[in-house]
Amino acid sequence: MIKRIGILTSGGDAPGMNAAIRAAVLTASVHNIDVIGFHYGFNGLLDNDYQTLLPQHVQHIIQRGGTILKSARCKTLHTAEGAKQAAMALEQLQLDALIVIGGDGSFRGALAIAKYYRGQIIGVPGTIDNDVDGTDYTIGFATAIDTALDAIDKIRDTADAFERIFLVELMGRHSGHISLAAGIAAGAEQIICPEFGTLQLGSLKEVITPIKHAQLLRGKSSYIIVVAENSYPGGTTALAEALSEELGIDCRACILGHIQRGGSPVGADRILATKLGSYAVEQLVAGANLMMAGEVNQQAVLYPLGQTGDKKKPIDPYLVRWQQLIASD
Amino acid sequence: MIKRIGILTSGGDAPGMNAAIRAAVLTASVHNIDVIGFHYGFNGLLDNDYQTLLPQHVQHIIQRGGTILKSARCKTLHTAEGAKQAAMALEQLQLDALIVIGGDGSFRGALAIAKYYRGQIIGVPGTIDNDVDGTDYTIGFATAIDTALDAIDKIRDTADAFERIFLVELMGRHSGHISLAAGIAAGAEQIICPEFGTLQLGSLKEVITPIKHAQLLRGKSSYIIVVAENSYPGGTTALAEALSEELGIDCRACILGHIQRGGSPVGADRILATKLGSYAVEQLVAGANLMMAGEVNQQAVLYPLGQTGDKKKPIDPYLVRWQQLIASD
Amino acid sequence: MIKRIGILTSGGDAPGMNAAIRAAVLTASVHNIDVIGFHYGFNGLLDNDYQTLLPQHVQHIIQRGGTILKSARCKTLHTAEGAKQAAMALEQLQLDALIVIGGDGSFRGALAIAKYYRGQIIGVPGTIDNDVDGTDYTIGFATAIDTALDAIDKIRDTADAFERIFLVELMGRHSGHISLAAGIAAGAEQIICPEFGTLQLGSLKEVITPIKHAQLLRGKSSYIIVVAENSYPGGTTALAEALSEELGIDCRACILGHIQRGGSPVGADRILATKLGSYAVEQLVAGANLMMAGEVNQQAVLYPLGQTGDKKKPIDPYLVRWQQLIASD
Amino acid sequence: MIKRIGILTSGGDAPGMNAAIRAAVLTASVHNIDVIGFHYGFNGLLDNDYQTLLPQHVQHIIQRGGTILKSARCKTLHTAEGAKQAAMALEQLQLDALIVIGGDGSFRGALAIAKYYRGQIIGVPGTIDNDVDGTDYTIGFATAIDTALDAIDKIRDTADAFERIFLVELMGRHSGHISLAAGIAAGAEQIICPEFGTLQLGSLKEVITPIKHAQLLRGKSSYIIVVAENSYPGGTTALAEALSEELGIDCRACILGHIQRGGSPVGADRILATKLGSYAVEQLVAGANLMMAGEVNQQAVLYPLGQTGDKKKPIDPYLVRWQQLIASD
């Protein structure tokens, strides 16, 4: 029987993590389970840095960006020694279970601990990158899209006024989920992301061909290229410079960066986080272990924690086709 | 073979309708199909009020609220005479098909015309209310939630400062989709919507019991009740007055109203609209008739236009349970 | 010498109050002055409900709506007995001075206390209504305008789509500052506010004449009327109903209400609040008493606390003339 | 007598330029003056690229970012030949006056034309940088601050979660108006701008000293540095790298770039633009020439167009002192 659980947020923070913490704490309270929140991800486990989490501690945090527990990466866990130490901390605090909110890197950390820990572990997918298998969406993805969109809409205003080419670099680690979604929603003229094939240094032909095509078709007008990070060897600024030279048009890079991780979560993220944070506690009570709480087709589901990074969840093929069709028109 | 199609937006307007128009026009252009846009919904058909829609006419409308074609209700269609006249207009303009963007009321209008029209008709679900069967979400729903959320978050600021009870009335016609989603995302202390049972005039007990319970538990603090329109006989203002009197606490009603229909669509609505607007044209080309283009489990699908209002798509049972569990805690 | 001051927020809360509290606490810290924050306005004084405010307590509150000290009205102060009791509380807590953030009503409360209090009192103008003399702008006014604007822009989207007349009621107590500013910034077709003359029940002619004029000139199009609260005897909803009947056009009322008090303060309010919160402390140190810290022509200035409600600060005459000129065109 | 005027937007575009165009067109209409809008700044003059501007062309543009007339820089004007040609175009179009919306660079262009032009010329200050003498604020400044603020608030969320140092680069050409205002409004721990003295390459001591001081005082916490563009020889990214190395803490640069130029203008910018666009037309009618329409102490005023770049309008000394006081605490 579960009497006491720990919870932590790990890896890159994502809007909605607070909503997940809140839902877990409120649901635990209904089940008379005590909750402890560790600070700075797994580091809080190793450093004995934590706080009790009662319902009043999570009041009115559902709308707040960031995470009240702070997040961090933790290299110590990569060693068996570190994992053992973390497991020991859990035992000493008499925790029957641990909830890890983060991406698949954080889940690997959780699995490392699991080897030495007798309690249950459950993951909740919290990352703006949406690159976690076993769930349609990760917590933070919807907000990151809208943040990116807001920025691209603003650039559209000035791009229209000035008629330059703008390259907007979005996050996504090694996946194009954010770039494809934000690019299509912004009506971007071109989207460059890993799934569309990596660009080689200097080989700009595939980028330039559609630009020239569009110029012919539409004359003077704005042209926005959404670029997923890690798409061009020297970075997006280097790509912009190379394009400027090649085309003789002023091409500007805009690197959105960490703005995408912040902000008050949108409704979709708050609801997903509420659902999964609550479901995680309920499934721990039901005996789940080494699973991730995800949502597939609007249903909360469990998925093996060890497989969340296996398949590289593909981006929406319909949208891929749409972009290629329209961009080539 | 489809050479020429008409398109219109009908009923209550919804954010994302422009994105759907744009996607249809761009996709039609790829298929060398001409597009005509009717103004003011079906009225444009009857009044011969329309415009040609070329790709340049839909440039940079993806981010704009409202609908460039204007929307309206149209009572003339309720008569056989009106429907006949509309069909005749379609024939005279040599339109091979018609795309109707709207809710199930608009689809009934389309079906009335279909009796007298030889071309194809396809529907695209555009309404903030999300009360259309055959699609997980309607275009405009996600934006309406975030607009409502933004308002409730602001009220929370002042509610926290002042410690009154606030009742926030949201739209939804006869369904609680918006109220449930926005209420949960806002962390509302109570949600009143048709699916939870209609309130009788004067019988305030079910509203008051959880308030008193919360007061006991949490002392002085803010309390927000999200109320779906049409939930209380005299309206939400009357409900607030009745509660004020009964409780001896100042209860204020805030009626969000048409704000929920406007605003730049969020990413989710722009993407859904892009997908369905494009899919509608592709399915017309493939021969579809009297169908609605919807999205189920992230896949574009067809659904019989005549059945879109049959089942009263239920609200998410997990969220219903969550609210009842937490509200009663 | 000032060693210890109290601070409180009183009356209707306003975005930026937190920024003013923060600035006062940080500035006090520089001067080695201790700060105590009273809860719920003057009630905290009477109920002995307060907290110590150190710099770490005001970290990252600059961007938060509402007030961490809560706000409230306080009727007890209206009696000499209440004022005496409040003054005594200040003396017992050994407070050398009190900072009151609020509107002119709150300042009257402060003056009532001053009769029995040996310490210094300074006011900081915090109210969305901007109806305080001695300062160009009050804290919260700029944010309230942008909140109202955001709502009216959204209504414009749907008004354009549907072509109805919308009446949007804004706050302002007995002044038209918010309505004039938001109305002009939104391009409202008509603005009704106390400074333009009060409407009599049933006498709708002055409202209707410009509507008919606009219809003639511009045909079918959206028409938005911004209405300051307290402008029509039965309220804005009654006005909308009367207009609907008179004109035979659907006229809808939208009452923004308390949304206008919440939300993260805009830059202008955060800067004004920072300046005045800091200036108030510096002026207390310099010996100021029974003054308000205001800003005139970008300079922080002092103004007699007893005169802040005397003149009824007028709305901008240039904007008044603009609206009358354009509306009658 | 003025019968016909031209208008153009020049230089970097700024939110509110559309509102200024609208106000000028509506005011001209009241005075029965025809208006022509040139495209792409002065280029439209040279290329004969313009459009008639009637009241219906400026309907509902008050809330839109960018400029419907497009903006651009124009090097041809730097030669006497170019200026002559532009003046000739004005004469040929029988324009009695020209309104130039832009910064002091655009005003120099206007003055160059004036040597060869018999009509009147008036400037309207439109630039996000606020670096124009003769007006308290320029059109676009208030919106740029709020856009920057929104981004910094988001970075604060993730900075708090992760506890890194973030450097946020803001625009401003050679002035710190935006950086100081946004930095103070965001509660930035440090602000680097030209007015505070230029940094030498490699000499990081003045940046590092307050960081170390803050670490001692406040322990682990977020630290945000707002950096005006052109403040460090190699750029803000280079500064971040140098700091990372020196401090052994991860320092990230975020370059906001052109996002700051876009977006729907905030209320303050719409109102200022409405006032100045209208005032410019009225003053042309009254005979003004080679003047700029500005606003000082809430009053519309004229200022010699040739002196708008002379004084380098200083940043607010009170805020400078505040930042230095607090940052060193």
Tab-separated table of N, CA and C in Angstrom, chain B residues 65-116:
chain	number	residue	atom	x	y	z
B	65	GLY	N	-8.419	36.458	-36.616
B	65	GLY	CA	-9.688	36.018	-36.064
B	65	GLY	C	-10.831	36.348	-37.009
B	66	GLY	N	-12.033	35.953	-36.631
B	66	GLY	CA	-13.196	36.216	-37.469
B	66	GLY	C	-13.129	35.408	-38.755
B	67	THR	N	-13.828	35.869	-39.775
B	67	THR	CA	-13.790	35.201	-41.079
B	67	THR	C	-13.872	36.258	-42.172
B	68	ILE	N	-12.965	36.161	-43.123
B	68	ILE	CA	-12.952	37.160	-44.197
B	68	ILE	C	-14.231	37.083	-45.033
B	69	LEU	N	-14.931	35.947	-44.951
B	69	LEU	CA	-16.175	35.800	-45.719
B	69	LEU	C	-17.397	36.249	-44.921
B	70	LYS	N	-17.177	36.710	-43.695
B	70	LYS	CA	-18.272	37.052	-42.781
B	70	LYS	C	-19.121	35.799	-42.552
B	71	SER	N	-19.797	35.778	-41.443
B	71	SER	CA	-20.654	34.644	-41.146
B	71	SER	C	-22.019	35.169	-40.744
B	72	ALA	N	-23.014	34.345	-40.871
B	72	ALA	CA	-24.360	34.749	-40.461
B	72	ALA	C	-25.228	33.509	-40.370
B	73	ARG	N	-26.313	33.641	-39.671
B	73	ARG	CA	-27.340	32.616	-39.709
B	73	ARG	C	-28.267	32.981	-40.865
B	74	CYS	N	-29.063	32.021	-41.309
B	74	CYS	CA	-29.891	32.261	-42.494
B	74	CYS	C	-31.207	31.519	-42.355
B	75	LYS	N	-32.256	32.266	-42.042
B	75	LYS	CA	-33.550	31.623	-41.799
B	75	LYS	C	-34.244	31.170	-43.075
B	76	THR	N	-33.944	31.825	-44.171
B	76	THR	CA	-34.603	31.489	-45.438
B	76	THR	C	-34.421	30.019	-45.794
B	77	LEU	N	-33.267	29.470	-45.398
B	77	LEU	CA	-32.972	28.075	-45.735
B	77	LEU	C	-33.934	27.091	-45.073
B	78	HIS	N	-34.602	27.527	-44.013
B	78	HIS	CA	-35.516	26.634	-43.304
B	78	HIS	C	-36.735	26.281	-44.133
B	79	THR	N	-36.974	27.039	-45.185
B	79	THR	CA	-38.106	26.720	-46.063
B	79	THR	C	-37.600	25.972	-47.289
B	80	ALA	N	-38.434	25.126	-47.831
B	80	ALA	CA	-38.053	24.371	-49.042
B	80	ALA	C	-37.744	25.365	-50.158
B	81	GLU	N	-38.499	26.430	-50.188
B	81	GLU	CA	-38.304	27.440	-51.222
B	81	GLU	C	-36.897	28.025	-51.157
B	82	GLY	N	-36.495	28.352	-49.940
B	82	GLY	CA	-35.166	28.924	-49.751
B	82	GLY	C	-34.081	27.956	-50.170
B	83	ALA	N	-34.232	26.709	-49.776
B	83	ALA	CA	-33.229	25.696	-50.100
B	83	ALA	C	-33.119	25.515	-51.616
B	84	LYS	N	-34.256	25.496	-52.262
B	84	LYS	CA	-34.290	25.362	-53.728
B	84	LYS	C	-33.545	26.510	-54.380
B	85	GLN	N	-33.837	27.697	-53.889
B	85	GLN	CA	-33.218	28.901	-54.457
B	85	GLN	C	-31.695	28.866	-54.296
B	86	ALA	N	-31.245	28.398	-53.110
B	86	ALA	CA	-29.817	28.299	-52.859
B	86	ALA	C	-29.168	27.291	-53.816
B	87	ALA	N	-29.852	26.173	-54.001
B	87	ALA	CA	-29.321	25.140	-54.903
B	87	ALA	C	-29.214	25.694	-56.316
B	88	MET	N	-30.227	26.438	-56.690
B	88	MET	CA	-30.241	27.014	-58.040
B	88	MET	C	-29.065	27.976	-58.223
B	89	ALA	N	-28.789	28.745	-57.184
B	89	ALA	CA	-27.654	29.678	-57.256
B	89	ALA	C	-26.358	28.920	-57.496
B	90	LEU	N	-26.219	27.781	-56.800
B	90	LEU	CA	-25.011	26.964	-56.976
B	90	LEU	C	-24.899	26.469	-58.412
B	91	GLU	N	-26.029	26.039	-58.957
B	91	GLU	CA	-26.040	25.520	-60.328
B	91	GLU	C	-25.700	26.638	-61.314
B	92	GLN	N	-26.301	27.780	-61.072
B	92	GLN	CA	-26.081	28.881	-62.011
B	92	GLN	C	-24.637	29.351	-62.033
B	93	LEU	N	-23.996	29.249	-60.878
B	93	LEU	CA	-22.585	29.641	-60.819
B	93	LEU	C	-21.680	28.495	-61.271
B	94	GLN	N	-22.295	27.420	-61.724
B	94	GLN	CA	-21.573	26.242	-62.216
B	94	GLN	C	-20.586	25.685	-61.210
B	95	LEU	N	-21.072	25.618	-59.979
B	95	LEU	CA	-20.206	25.086	-58.918
B	95	LEU	C	-20.405	23.584	-58.809
B	96	ASP	N	-19.298	22.851	-58.843
B	96	ASP	CA	-19.355	21.401	-58.747
B	96	ASP	C	-19.474	20.932	-57.303
B	97	ALA	N	-19.163	21.825	-56.392
B	97	ALA	CA	-19.213	21.417	-54.977
B	97	ALA	C	-19.269	22.637	-54.083
B	98	LEU	N	-19.698	22.389	-52.836
B	98	LEU	CA	-19.791	23.458	-51.843
B	98	LEU	C	-19.161	22.991	-50.526
B	99	ILE	N	-18.324	23.838	-49.968
B	99	ILE	CA	-17.750	23.569	-48.643
B	99	ILE	C	-18.421	24.493	-47.629
B	100	VAL	N	-18.999	23.886	-46.594
B	100	VAL	CA	-19.685	24.657	-45.562
B	100	VAL	C	-18.897	24.542	-44.257
B	101	ILE	N	-18.384	25.663	-43.784
B	101	ILE	CA	-17.651	25.682	-42.516
B	101	ILE	C	-18.582	26.211	-41.439
B	102	GLY	N	-18.909	25.374	-40.456
B	102	GLY	CA	-19.835	25.793	-39.420
B	102	GLY	C	-20.144	24.656	-38.472
B	103	GLY	N	-21.219	24.788	-37.706
B	103	GLY	CA	-21.618	23.756	-36.763
B	103	GLY	C	-22.737	22.886	-37.331
B	104	ASP	N	-23.358	22.076	-36.488
B	104	ASP	CA	-24.328	21.124	-37.033
B	104	ASP	C	-25.602	21.820	-37.533
B	105	GLY	N	-25.891	23.002	-37.029
B	105	GLY	CA	-27.023	23.756	-37.571
B	105	GLY	C	-26.750	24.136	-39.028
B	106	SER	N	-25.531	24.578	-39.295
B	106	SER	CA	-25.155	24.935	-40.656
B	106	SER	C	-25.170	23.705	-41.558
B	107	PHE	N	-24.812	22.569	-40.983
B	107	PHE	CA	-24.810	21.345	-41.781
B	107	PHE	C	-26.239	20.941	-42.159
B	108	ARG	N	-27.184	21.201	-41.251
B	108	ARG	CA	-28.589	20.929	-41.591
B	108	ARG	C	-29.017	21.802	-42.771
B	109	GLY	N	-28.568	23.035	-42.773
B	109	GLY	CA	-28.843	23.926	-43.900
B	109	GLY	C	-28.286	23.342	-45.184
B	110	ALA	N	-27.059	22.828	-45.101
B	110	ALA	CA	-26.419	22.246	-46.279
B	110	ALA	C	-27.208	21.047	-46.791
B	111	LEU	N	-27.693	20.244	-45.854
B	111	LEU	CA	-28.470	19.064	-46.243
B	111	LEU	C	-29.776	19.464	-46.913
B	112	ALA	N	-30.362	20.540	-46.458
B	112	ALA	CA	-31.600	21.022	-47.073
B	112	ALA	C	-31.353	21.398	-48.538
B	113	ILE	N	-30.222	22.045	-48.771
B	113	ILE	CA	-29.878	22.425	-50.146
B	113	ILE	C	-29.607	21.190	-50.997
B	114	ALA	N	-28.966	20.195	-50.368
B	114	ALA	CA	-28.530	18.999	-51.101
B	114	ALA	C	-29.670	18.317	-51.843
B	115	LYS	N	-30.889	18.467	-51.293
B	115	LYS	CA	-32.051	17.831	-51.936
B	115	LYS	C	-32.270	18.326	-53.357
B	116	TYR	N	-31.813	19.543	-53.588
B	116	TYR	CA	-32.096	20.157	-54.899
B	116	TYR	C	-30.831	20.421	-55.715
